[in-house]
Amino acid sequence: MEAMARSCVDPLFRLLGCYMVLDANDRDALSALEESPLIDKIARCDIAREGENPHVIRLLVSGWACRYKDLPDGRRQIVGFFLPGDFCDMNVAILSELDHSIGTLSRVRYYEIDPERFQDVIDCRPRLTRALLWHELFISAIQREWLLSIGQRSPAERLGHLFVELYFRLKAVGLTEGHSYYFPITQHNLAEANGLSLVHVNRTLKEMRRDGLIEITDRKLRIIDFDRLKQITMFNSNYLHFNRE
Amino acid sequence: MEAMARSCVDPLFRLLGCYMVLDANDRDALSALEESPLIDKIARCDIAREGENPHVIRLLVSGWACRYKDLPDGRRQIVGFFLPGDFCDMNVAILSELDHSIGTLSRVRYYEIDPERFQDVIDCRPRLTRALLWHELFISAIQREWLLSIGQRSPAERLGHLFVELYFRLKAVGLTEGHSYYFPITQHNLAEANGLSLVHVNRTLKEMRRDGLIEITDRKLRIIDFDRLKQITMFNSNYLHFNRE
DNA sequence: CGGATGCTTGATGTATCTCAAGACGTGTGG
DNA sequence: CCACACGTCTTGAGATACATCAAGCATCCG
């Protein structure tokens, strides 16, 4: 376990562990992924563009990335965040073309896994296969919650809800300290993810700061009044489908 | 093929056929689903509520339904439409609890399929398994496009984009006539799906009618200028992942 | 005929966007 | 080491898109 704690697939192992208890064999199988090339990228660059057909499966190890979609006239919407432990494109074998782009938000490191190696790892491991399918459904459920947020929640509720969601996801992979976490993204990114203007995000954050809900300083987000924030944003954690918290 | 055309799994067969060519064996396997109980429901009622753990897999045969999520204070967001040929909850075996509700929009008919029977059908049919996994990814991709729409597109673009999307999906299952299709939902539903107020939907539709883009009469939607509507709404069909159109 | 249901329209207020500019911190080249 | 550019955050002023409230019709159906 100690050795595992320092391993690069640790976030993935922890994340899948929120769904089901994995045994040592599964853990060893996942470790085989670490033989894949480890890529290092700076913030604010594309990993893949819409329309491409990626030939590798990417597993994020550190840093934040995102899925985004853009329109011909430049408008852009972030449709999901990738945090350590997340797969960016597990289904390269099924879909022939990406319907979205993938970009880095901070400096990131990720594995580029050969789909065949990936298949070898999950072959004959129904529990692992099941856990990875869960990961897909997990991402899909988050998308639905975002639709609810953008469609119905007020700007403050939207931002607050996102902060709580990120807290739970980062906690799952062991990247929180109390109710604080590393928060490498800009207000511009928050605007793109929430369908708001940069200016309005700024004002809304100011308001939330004034209300003693959160604090963002030095690339670090601290949720000051966690219970109140959960209540205000009407956060119901069932959509994360963490069987064990 | 003629017999199939009248069969209740025909929409499903056609839909999966947009992803890959299925053979007679696959078709026969799907037909086995027709031994499941066929349920009939009136418009505007719940099929399942958030928090429940459904014990059946539902396959919509006729009519329209939707996934929706609601907030404690009554706000509600439709996060997806179910059209004939769609599965409502293929993953009952993975997730223990629904994170959304399912409701009818028109009168519908659907099969309630026993998960074990379902497993029997796909066991040893890797092509079918693959096509069904594609269906899940298809639904997920639509959710992403909706995020882009609600987050970035203007109300008219949003509605127009939805109309084009529904056209392609209905055409895939053989339910269009020219650029027209049965359209059983209310302006209120359109508002709930697009994060708009009912009044604003009404005005926007009026505008689109005036511009000669669409026409809705008698539960029937007709797209008058299909190419212009596609262009205005910046419709890029790649997210539907229909390999063959 | 009376009650539902859905569509349409007007008046009004406000939330949010856009444009514009300044403050601040950080890294870079002279 | 300073000057400067750049990215990010912050704030103001003004325009407008959109929501809310309120009411009037048309259609359908028991």
Coordinates of C-alpha atoms (C1' of nucleotides) in Angstrom, one line a residue:
Chain A
M1 CA 0.0 0.0 0.0
E2 CA 2.8 2.4 0.8
A3 CA 4.5 1.7 -2.5
M4 CA 1.2 2.2 -4.2
A5 CA 0.7 5.6 -2.5
R6 CA 3.6 7.0 -4.5
S7 CA 2.6 5.3 -7.7
C8 CA 1.3 7.3 -10.6
V9 CA -1.8 5.2 -11.0
D10 CA -2.7 5.9 -7.4
P11 CA -5.3 8.5 -8.2
L12 CA -7.0 6.1 -10.7
F13 CA -6.9 3.3 -8.1
R14 CA -8.4 5.5 -5.5
L15 CA -11.1 6.8 -7.8
L16 CA -12.2 3.4 -8.9
G17 CA -12.1 2.4 -5.2
C18 CA -15.0 4.8 -4.6
Y19 CA -17.1 2.5 -6.7
M20 CA -15.9 -0.9 -5.5
V21 CA -13.2 -2.4 -3.4
L22 CA -10.4 -3.6 -5.7
D23 CA -8.0 -6.3 -4.7
A24 CA -4.3 -6.6 -5.0
N25 CA -4.5 -8.3 -8.4
D26 CA -6.5 -5.5 -9.9
R27 CA -4.1 -3.0 -8.4
D28 CA -1.2 -4.9 -10.0
A29 CA -3.0 -5.0 -13.3
L30 CA -3.4 -1.2 -13.2
S31 CA 0.2 -0.8 -12.4
A32 CA 1.1 -2.3 -15.7
L33 CA -0.2 0.9 -17.3
E34 CA 2.8 2.7 -15.8
E35 CA 5.0 1.2 -18.5
S36 CA 3.3 3.6 -20.9
P37 CA 5.0 6.8 -22.0
L38 CA 4.5 9.6 -19.5
I39 CA 3.8 12.9 -21.3
D40 CA 4.5 16.4 -19.8
K41 CA 2.6 19.4 -21.1
I42 CA 2.5 23.0 -20.2
A43 CA -0.7 24.9 -19.3
R44 CA -3.1 26.2 -21.9
C45 CA -2.3 24.0 -24.8
D46 CA -4.3 21.4 -26.8
I47 CA -3.9 17.7 -26.3
A48 CA -6.3 16.8 -29.0
R49 CA -8.6 18.6 -31.4
E50 CA -12.2 17.8 -32.3
G51 CA -12.4 15.7 -35.4
E52 CA -9.2 13.8 -34.7
N53 CA -9.1 10.1 -34.1
P54 CA -6.8 9.6 -31.2
H55 CA -4.8 6.3 -31.3
V56 CA -4.0 6.3 -27.6
I57 CA -5.9 6.3 -24.3
R58 CA -4.8 9.1 -22.0
L59 CA -4.8 8.8 -18.2
L60 CA -4.2 12.0 -16.4
V61 CA -1.7 11.7 -13.6
S62 CA -1.3 15.3 -12.3
G63 CA -2.6 18.7 -13.2
W64 CA -6.0 19.7 -14.6
A65 CA -7.3 19.5 -18.2
C66 CA -10.7 19.9 -19.8
R67 CA -12.9 18.8 -22.6
Y68 CA -14.3 21.7 -24.5
K69 CA -16.3 22.4 -27.6
D70 CA -16.2 25.5 -29.7
L71 CA -18.3 27.2 -32.4
P72 CA -17.0 28.5 -35.7
D73 CA -17.4 32.1 -34.4
G74 CA -15.1 31.5 -31.4
R75 CA -17.5 30.9 -28.6
R76 CA -16.3 28.1 -26.4
Q77 CA -17.8 25.9 -23.8
I78 CA -15.9 23.7 -21.3
V79 CA -18.0 20.6 -21.0
G80 CA -15.9 18.8 -18.3
F81 CA -12.8 18.9 -16.2
F82 CA -10.3 16.2 -16.1
L83 CA -8.6 15.7 -12.7
P84 CA -5.8 13.3 -11.7
G85 CA -7.1 9.7 -12.1
D86 CA -9.4 10.5 -15.0
F87 CA -9.3 9.0 -18.4
C88 CA -9.6 11.4 -21.3
D89 CA -10.6 9.1 -24.1
M90 CA -11.2 5.6 -23.0
N91 CA -13.4 4.8 -26.0
V92 CA -11.1 5.4 -28.9
A93 CA -11.9 1.9 -30.1
I94 CA -15.7 2.6 -30.4
L95 CA -15.9 6.2 -31.8
S96 CA -13.9 7.0 -34.8
E97 CA -13.7 10.8 -34.3
L98 CA -13.6 13.1 -31.3
D99 CA -16.7 15.3 -31.0
H100 CA -14.8 17.7 -28.7
S101 CA -11.3 19.0 -28.0
I102 CA -9.1 18.3 -25.0
G103 CA -6.9 21.1 -23.6
T104 CA -4.7 21.6 -20.6
L105 CA -5.6 24.1 -17.9
S106 CA -2.4 23.8 -15.8
R107 CA 0.8 21.9 -16.4
V108 CA -0.2 18.3 -16.6
R109 CA 1.3 14.8 -16.8
Y110 CA -0.5 11.9 -18.4
Y111 CA 0.1 8.4 -19.7
E112 CA -0.4 7.7 -23.4
I113 CA -1.6 4.1 -23.2
D114 CA -1.7 1.8 -26.2
P115 CA -5.3 0.5 -26.6
E116 CA -4.0 -3.0 -27.0
R117 CA -2.1 -2.8 -23.7
F118 CA -5.2 -1.4 -22.1
Q119 CA -7.3 -4.3 -23.4
D120 CA -4.7 -6.7 -22.1
V121 CA -5.0 -5.1 -18.6
I122 CA -8.8 -5.5 -18.4
D123 CA -9.2 -8.8 -20.3
C124 CA -10.2 -11.5 -17.9
R125 CA -10.8 -8.9 -15.1
P126 CA -14.5 -8.4 -15.1
R127 CA -14.3 -6.3 -11.9
L128 CA -11.9 -3.9 -13.4
T129 CA -13.9 -3.7 -16.6
R130 CA -17.0 -3.0 -14.5
A131 CA -15.2 -0.3 -12.6
L132 CA -14.0 1.4 -15.8
L133 CA -17.5 1.3 -17.2
W134 CA -18.6 3.0 -14.0
H135 CA -16.0 5.7 -14.7
E136 CA -17.7 6.4 -18.0
L137 CA -21.1 6.6 -16.4
F138 CA -19.7 8.8 -13.7
I139 CA -18.5 11.3 -16.3
S140 CA -21.8 11.2 -18.1
A141 CA -23.7 11.8 -14.8
I142 CA -21.5 14.9 -14.1
Q143 CA -22.4 16.2 -17.5
R144 CA -26.1 15.9 -16.7
E145 CA -25.6 17.7 -13.4
W146 CA -23.8 20.5 -15.3
L147 CA -26.8 20.7 -17.6
L148 CA -29.0 21.2 -14.6
S149 CA -26.6 23.9 -13.3
I150 CA -26.2 25.9 -16.4
G151 CA -29.9 25.6 -17.3
Q152 CA -31.4 26.3 -13.9
R153 CA -28.9 27.4 -11.2
S154 CA -28.1 31.1 -10.7
P155 CA -24.5 32.1 -11.3
A156 CA -23.5 31.9 -7.6
E157 CA -25.2 28.6 -7.3
R158 CA -23.5 27.3 -10.4
L159 CA -20.0 28.3 -9.2
G160 CA -20.6 27.1 -5.7
H161 CA -21.9 23.8 -6.9
L162 CA -18.9 23.3 -9.1
F163 CA -16.6 24.0 -6.2
V164 CA -18.3 21.4 -4.1
E165 CA -18.2 18.9 -6.9
L166 CA -14.5 19.5 -7.4
Y167 CA -14.0 19.1 -3.7
F168 CA -15.6 15.6 -3.7
R169 CA -13.8 14.5 -6.8
L170 CA -10.4 15.7 -5.5
K171 CA -11.0 14.2 -2.1
A172 CA -11.7 10.9 -3.8
V173 CA -8.2 10.9 -5.3
G174 CA -6.6 12.3 -2.1
L175 CA -5.9 15.8 -3.3
T176 CA -7.7 17.9 -0.6
E177 CA -6.5 19.4 2.7
G178 CA -9.4 20.0 4.9
H179 CA -11.9 21.9 2.6
S180 CA -9.1 23.4 0.5
Y181 CA -7.5 22.3 -2.7
Y182 CA -5.1 23.3 -5.4
F183 CA -7.1 25.4 -7.9
P184 CA -5.0 26.2 -11.0
I185 CA -7.7 27.6 -13.3
T186 CA -8.5 31.2 -14.1
Q187 CA -11.8 33.1 -13.8
H188 CA -11.9 33.0 -17.6
N189 CA -12.0 29.2 -17.4
L190 CA -14.8 29.3 -14.8
A191 CA -16.7 31.6 -17.2
E192 CA -16.2 29.1 -20.1
A193 CA -17.3 26.2 -18.0
N194 CA -20.4 27.9 -16.6
G195 CA -21.8 29.8 -19.5
L196 CA -21.1 33.2 -17.9
S197 CA -19.0 36.2 -18.9
L198 CA -15.6 36.7 -17.2
V199 CA -16.8 40.0 -15.7
H200 CA -19.8 38.3 -14.1
V201 CA -17.8 35.5 -12.7
N202 CA -15.5 38.0 -11.1
R203 CA -18.4 39.9 -9.5
T204 CA -20.1 36.7 -8.3
L205 CA -16.9 35.4 -6.7
K206 CA -16.5 38.7 -5.0
E207 CA -20.0 38.3 -3.6
M208 CA -19.3 34.7 -2.4
R209 CA -16.2 36.0 -0.8
R210 CA -18.1 38.7 1.0
D211 CA -20.6 36.2 2.2
G212 CA -17.9 34.1 3.8
L213 CA -18.4 31.1 1.6
I214 CA -15.1 30.7 -0.2
E215 CA -11.7 32.2 -0.6
I216 CA -9.3 31.9 -3.5
T217 CA -5.7 32.9 -2.9
D218 CA -2.5 31.8 -4.5
R219 CA -3.9 29.1 -6.7
K220 CA -5.7 27.6 -3.8
L221 CA -9.4 27.4 -3.2
R222 CA -10.7 27.2 0.4
I223 CA -14.4 26.5 1.1
I224 CA -15.0 28.4 4.3
D225 CA -18.5 27.3 5.1
F226 CA -18.9 23.9 3.5
D227 CA -22.3 23.0 4.9
R228 CA -23.8 26.3 3.9
L229 CA -22.3 26.1 0.5
K230 CA -23.7 22.6 0.0
Q231 CA -27.1 23.8 1.1
I232 CA -27.2 27.0 -0.9
T233 CA -26.1 25.2 -4.1
M234 CA -28.6 22.4 -3.5
F235 CA -25.8 19.9 -3.7
N236 CA -27.0 16.3 -3.8
S237 CA -24.0 14.0 -4.1
N238 CA -25.9 11.0 -5.4
Y239 CA -24.9 11.9 -9.0
L240 CA -21.3 11.1 -8.2
H241 CA -22.2 7.5 -7.5
F242 CA -19.5 7.1 -4.9
N243 CA -20.7 4.0 -3.1
R244 CA -18.3 4.6 -0.2
E245 CA -17.3 8.1 0.8
Chain B
M1 CA -36.9 -7.2 -43.8
E2 CA -40.6 -6.6 -44.4
A3 CA -41.5 -8.5 -41.2
M4 CA -38.9 -6.5 -39.4
A5 CA -40.3 -3.2 -40.6
R6 CA -43.4 -3.7 -38.6
S7 CA -41.5 -5.1 -35.6
C8 CA -41.3 -3.1 -32.4
V9 CA -37.5 -3.4 -32.2
D10 CA -37.3 -1.9 -35.6
P11 CA -36.3 1.6 -34.4
L12 CA -33.6 0.1 -32.2
F13 CA -32.3 -2.0 -35.1
R14 CA -32.3 1.0 -37.4
L15 CA -30.5 3.2 -34.8
L16 CA -27.8 0.7 -34.1
G17 CA -27.5 0.3 -37.9
C18 CA -26.3 3.9 -38.1
Y19 CA -23.2 2.8 -36.3
M20 CA -22.5 -0.6 -37.9
V21 CA -24.1 -3.0 -40.3
L22 CA -25.8 -5.7 -38.2
D23 CA -26.5 -9.1 -39.7
A24 CA -29.6 -11.3 -39.5
N25 CA -28.3 -13.1 -36.4
D26 CA -28.0 -9.8 -34.5
R27 CA -31.5 -8.9 -35.7
D28 CA -32.9 -12.1 -34.5
A29 CA -31.2 -11.7 -31.1
L30 CA -32.8 -8.2 -30.7
S31 CA -36.2 -9.7 -31.6
A32 CA -36.0 -11.8 -28.5
L33 CA -36.5 -8.6 -26.5
E34 CA -40.0 -8.4 -27.9
E35 CA -41.0 -11.2 -25.5
S36 CA -40.7 -8.6 -22.7
P37 CA -43.8 -6.9 -21.3
L38 CA -44.9 -4.0 -23.4
I39 CA -46.0 -1.1 -21.2
D40 CA -48.4 1.7 -22.3
K41 CA -48.3 5.1 -20.5
I42 CA -50.1 8.4 -21.0
A43 CA -48.4 11.7 -21.5
R44 CA -46.9 13.7 -18.7
C45 CA -46.3 11.0 -16.1
D46 CA -43.2 9.7 -14.4
I47 CA -41.7 6.4 -15.4
A48 CA -39.0 6.5 -12.7
R49 CA -37.9 8.9 -10.1
E50 CA -34.4 10.0 -9.1
G51 CA -33.1 7.9 -6.2
E52 CA -34.9 4.8 -7.4
N53 CA -33.1 1.7 -8.3
P54 CA -34.9 0.3 -11.4
H55 CA -34.9 -3.4 -11.8
V56 CA -35.7 -3.4 -15.5
I57 CA -34.2 -2.0 -18.7
R58 CA -36.6 0.1 -20.7
L59 CA -36.6 0.2 -24.4
L60 CA -38.8 3.0 -25.9
V61 CA -40.9 1.8 -28.8
S62 CA -43.2 4.7 -29.6
G63 CA -43.7 8.2 -28.3
W64 CA -41.4 10.6 -26.6
A65 CA -40.0 10.6 -23.1
C66 CA -37.2 12.5 -21.3
R67 CA -34.7 12.4 -18.6
Y68 CA -35.0 15.4 -16.2
K69 CA -33.4 16.6 -13.0
D70 CA -35.1 18.9 -10.5
L71 CA -34.1 21.0 -7.6
P72 CA -35.7 21.1 -4.2
D73 CA -37.3 24.5 -5.1
G74 CA -39.1 23.1 -8.1
R75 CA -36.8 24.3 -10.9
R76 CA -36.5 21.5 -13.5
Q77 CA -34.2 20.8 -16.4
I78 CA -34.8 18.3 -19.1
V79 CA -31.3 16.7 -19.8
G80 CA -32.2 14.5 -22.7
F81 CA -35.0 13.3 -24.9
F82 CA -35.8 9.6 -25.4
L83 CA -37.1 8.8 -28.9
P84 CA -38.3 5.4 -30.3
G85 CA -35.3 3.0 -30.3
D86 CA -33.6 4.5 -27.3
F87 CA -32.9 2.7 -24.1
C88 CA -33.8 4.6 -20.9
D89 CA -31.6 2.9 -18.4
M90 CA -29.3 0.3 -19.9
N91 CA -26.9 0.4 -16.9
V92 CA -29.1 -0.6 -14.0
A93 CA -26.5 -3.3 -13.2
I94 CA -23.7 -0.8 -12.7
L95 CA -25.3 2.1 -10.9
S96 CA -27.3 1.4 -7.9
E97 CA -29.4 4.6 -7.9
L98 CA -30.8 6.8 -10.6
D99 CA -29.4 10.4 -10.6
H100 CA -32.3 11.7 -12.6
S101 CA -36.0 11.0 -13.3
I102 CA -37.6 9.7 -16.4
G103 CA -41.0 11.1 -17.5
T104 CA -43.2 10.7 -20.5
L105 CA -43.8 13.7 -22.8
S106 CA -46.4 12.1 -25.1
R107 CA -48.2 8.8 -24.8
V108 CA -45.5 6.1 -25.0
R109 CA -45.0 2.4 -25.3
Y110 CA -41.9 0.7 -24.0
Y111 CA -40.6 -2.7 -23.2
E112 CA -39.6 -3.6 -19.6
I113 CA -36.7 -5.9 -20.2
D114 CA -35.3 -8.2 -17.5
P115 CA -31.6 -7.5 -17.2
E116 CA -30.9 -11.2 -17.3
R117 CA -32.7 -11.6 -20.6
F118 CA -30.9 -8.6 -21.8
Q119 CA -27.6 -10.1 -20.8
D120 CA -28.5 -13.4 -22.6
V121 CA -29.2 -11.4 -25.8
I122 CA -25.8 -9.7 -25.9
D123 CA -23.7 -12.6 -24.5
C124 CA -21.5 -14.0 -27.2
R125 CA -22.5 -11.2 -29.5
P126 CA -19.5 -8.8 -29.4
R127 CA -20.9 -6.8 -32.3
L128 CA -24.1 -6.1 -30.6
T129 CA -22.4 -5.4 -27.3
R130 CA -20.2 -2.9 -29.2
A131 CA -23.2 -1.3 -30.8
L132 CA -25.0 -0.9 -27.5
L133 CA -21.9 0.6 -25.9
W134 CA -21.9 3.0 -28.9
H135 CA -25.5 3.9 -28.0
E136 CA -24.4 5.0 -24.5
L137 CA -21.6 7.1 -25.9
F138 CA -24.0 8.6 -28.4
I139 CA -26.3 9.8 -25.6
S140 CA -23.3 11.1 -23.7
A141 CA -22.1 13.1 -26.8
I142 CA -25.6 14.6 -27.2
Q143 CA -25.4 15.8 -23.6
R144 CA -22.1 17.5 -24.4
E145 CA -23.6 19.2 -27.4
W146 CA -26.5 20.4 -25.2
L147 CA -24.0 21.9 -22.8
L148 CA -22.5 23.8 -25.7
S149 CA -26.0 24.9 -26.7
I150 CA -27.2 26.1 -23.3
G151 CA -23.9 27.6 -22.4
Q152 CA -23.1 29.4 -25.6
R153 CA -25.9 29.4 -28.2
S154 CA -28.5 32.1 -28.3
P155 CA -32.1 31.1 -27.7
A156 CA -32.9 30.9 -31.4
E157 CA -29.8 29.0 -32.1
R158 CA -30.5 26.6 -29.3
L159 CA -34.0 25.8 -30.4
G160 CA -33.0 25.5 -34.0
H161 CA -30.1 23.3 -33.2
L162 CA -32.4 21.0 -31.2
F163 CA -34.8 20.8 -34.1
V164 CA -32.1 19.7 -36.4
E165 CA -30.7 17.2 -33.9
L166 CA -34.2 15.7 -33.5
Y167 CA -34.6 15.6 -37.2
F168 CA -31.4 13.5 -37.6
R169 CA -32.3 11.2 -34.7
L170 CA -35.8 10.6 -36.0
K171 CA -34.7 10.1 -39.5
A172 CA -32.3 7.5 -38.2
V173 CA -35.3 5.5 -36.9
G174 CA -37.4 6.2 -39.9
L175 CA -39.8 8.7 -38.3
T176 CA -39.5 11.7 -40.6
E177 CA -41.3 12.7 -43.8
G178 CA -39.2 15.1 -45.8
H179 CA -38.1 17.6 -43.3
S180 CA -41.1 17.2 -41.1
Y181 CA -41.8 15.1 -38.0
Y182 CA -44.3 14.4 -35.3
F183 CA -43.6 16.8 -32.5
P184 CA -45.6 16.0 -29.4
I185 CA -44.0 18.3 -26.9
T186 CA -45.1 21.7 -25.6
Q187 CA -43.4 25.0 -25.6
H188 CA -43.1 24.5 -21.8
N189 CA -41.0 21.4 -22.5
L190 CA -38.8 23.3 -24.9
A191 CA -38.3 25.9 -22.2
E192 CA -37.3 23.2 -19.7
A193 CA -34.9 21.6 -22.1
N194 CA -33.2 24.8 -23.1
G195 CA -32.9 26.7 -19.9
L196 CA -35.4 29.4 -21.1
S197 CA -38.7 30.8 -19.9
L198 CA -41.8 29.7 -21.6
V199 CA -42.6 33.2 -22.8
H200 CA -39.2 33.6 -24.3
V201 CA -39.5 30.3 -26.2
N202 CA -42.8 31.5 -27.5
R203 CA -41.4 34.7 -28.8
T204 CA -38.3 33.0 -30.2
L205 CA -40.5 30.5 -32.1
K206 CA -42.5 33.3 -33.5
E207 CA -39.4 35.0 -34.7
M208 CA -38.2 31.7 -36.4
R209 CA -41.6 31.3 -38.0
R210 CA -41.4 34.9 -39.3
D211 CA -38.0 34.2 -40.7
G212 CA -39.3 31.3 -42.7
L213 CA -37.2 28.7 -40.8
I214 CA -39.8 26.4 -39.2
E215 CA -43.4 25.9 -38.8
I216 CA -45.2 24.0 -36.0
T217 CA -48.8 23.1 -36.6
D218 CA -51.0 20.3 -35.3
R219 CA -48.3 18.5 -33.3
K220 CA -46.1 18.5 -36.4
L221 CA -42.8 20.3 -36.9
R222 CA -41.7 21.3 -40.4
I223 CA -38.3 22.6 -41.1
I224 CA -38.8 24.9 -44.0
D225 CA -35.3 26.0 -44.8
F226 CA -33.2 23.1 -43.6
D227 CA -29.8 24.2 -45.0
R228 CA -30.2 27.7 -43.6
L229 CA -31.2 26.4 -40.2
K230 CA -28.2 24.1 -40.1
Q231 CA -26.0 27.0 -41.0
I232 CA -27.5 29.5 -38.5
T233 CA -27.4 27.0 -35.6
M234 CA -23.8 26.0 -36.5
F235 CA -24.9 22.4 -36.7
N236 CA -22.0 19.9 -37.0
S237 CA -23.4 16.4 -37.1
N238 CA -20.2 14.7 -36.1
Y239 CA -21.3 14.5 -32.5
L240 CA -24.0 12.0 -33.5
H241 CA -21.4 9.6 -34.6
F242 CA -23.6 8.1 -37.3
N243 CA -21.0 6.4 -39.5
R244 CA -23.5 6.0 -42.3
E245 CA -26.2 8.6 -42.9
Chain C
dC1 C1' -71.6 24.9 -21.8
dG2 C1' -67.5 25.2 -18.5
dG3 C1' -63.0 23.8 -17.4
dA4 C1' -58.4 22.4 -19.1
dT5 C1' -54.6 23.1 -21.7
dG6 C1' -51.6 25.4 -24.6
dC7 C1' -50.4 29.5 -27.3
dT8 C1' -49.8 34.5 -27.7
dT9 C1' -48.9 39.2 -26.3
dG10 C1' -47.8 43.5 -23.5
dA11 C1' -45.6 45.9 -19.7
dT12 C1' -42.0 46.1 -16.6
dG13 C1' -37.8 45.2 -13.9
dT14 C1' -33.5 43.2 -13.5
dA15 C1' -29.7 40.2 -14.3
dT16 C1' -26.2 39.8 -17.2
dC17 C1' -23.4 41.1 -21.1
dT18 C1' -20.2 44.3 -23.5
dC19 C1' -16.9 47.7 -23.7
dA20 C1' -13.4 50.2 -21.5
dA21 C1' -9.9 51.1 -18.3
dG22 C1' -7.0 50.7 -14.2
dA23 C1' -4.4 47.9 -10.6
dC24 C1' -1.4 44.4 -9.6
dG25 C1' 2.0 40.7 -10.0
dT26 C1' 5.3 38.2 -12.7
dG27 C1' 8.6 37.2 -16.0
dT28 C1' 11.8 39.1 -19.6
dG29 C1' 15.1 41.6 -22.1
dG30 C1' 18.0 45.6 -22.2
Chain D
dC1 C1' 18.3 46.4 -11.8
dC2 C1' 14.9 48.8 -14.2
dA3 C1' 11.5 49.2 -17.9
dC4 C1' 8.2 47.0 -20.2
dA5 C1' 4.9 43.6 -21.8
dC6 C1' 1.7 40.4 -20.5
dG7 C1' -1.8 37.9 -18.0
dT8 C1' -5.1 38.1 -14.5
dC9 C1' -8.1 40.3 -11.5
dT10 C1' -11.1 44.2 -10.6
dT11 C1' -14.3 47.9 -11.2
dG12 C1' -17.5 51.3 -13.7
dA13 C1' -21.1 52.7 -17.1
dG14 C1' -24.3 51.7 -20.3
dA15 C1' -27.1 48.6 -23.3
dT16 C1' -30.0 44.7 -23.8
dA17 C1' -31.5 40.2 -23.4
dC18 C1' -34.3 37.6 -20.8
dA19 C1' -37.4 36.7 -16.9
dT20 C1' -41.6 37.7 -14.4
dC21 C1' -46.2 39.0 -13.9
dA22 C1' -50.5 39.5 -15.9
dA23 C1' -54.1 38.8 -19.2
dG24 C1' -56.6 37.4 -23.4
dC25 C1' -57.7 33.8 -26.9
dA26 C1' -58.3 29.5 -29.3
dT27 C1' -59.0 24.7 -29.1
dC28 C1' -60.4 20.6 -27.3
dC29 C1' -63.3 17.6 -24.5
dG30 C1' -66.3 15.9 -21.1

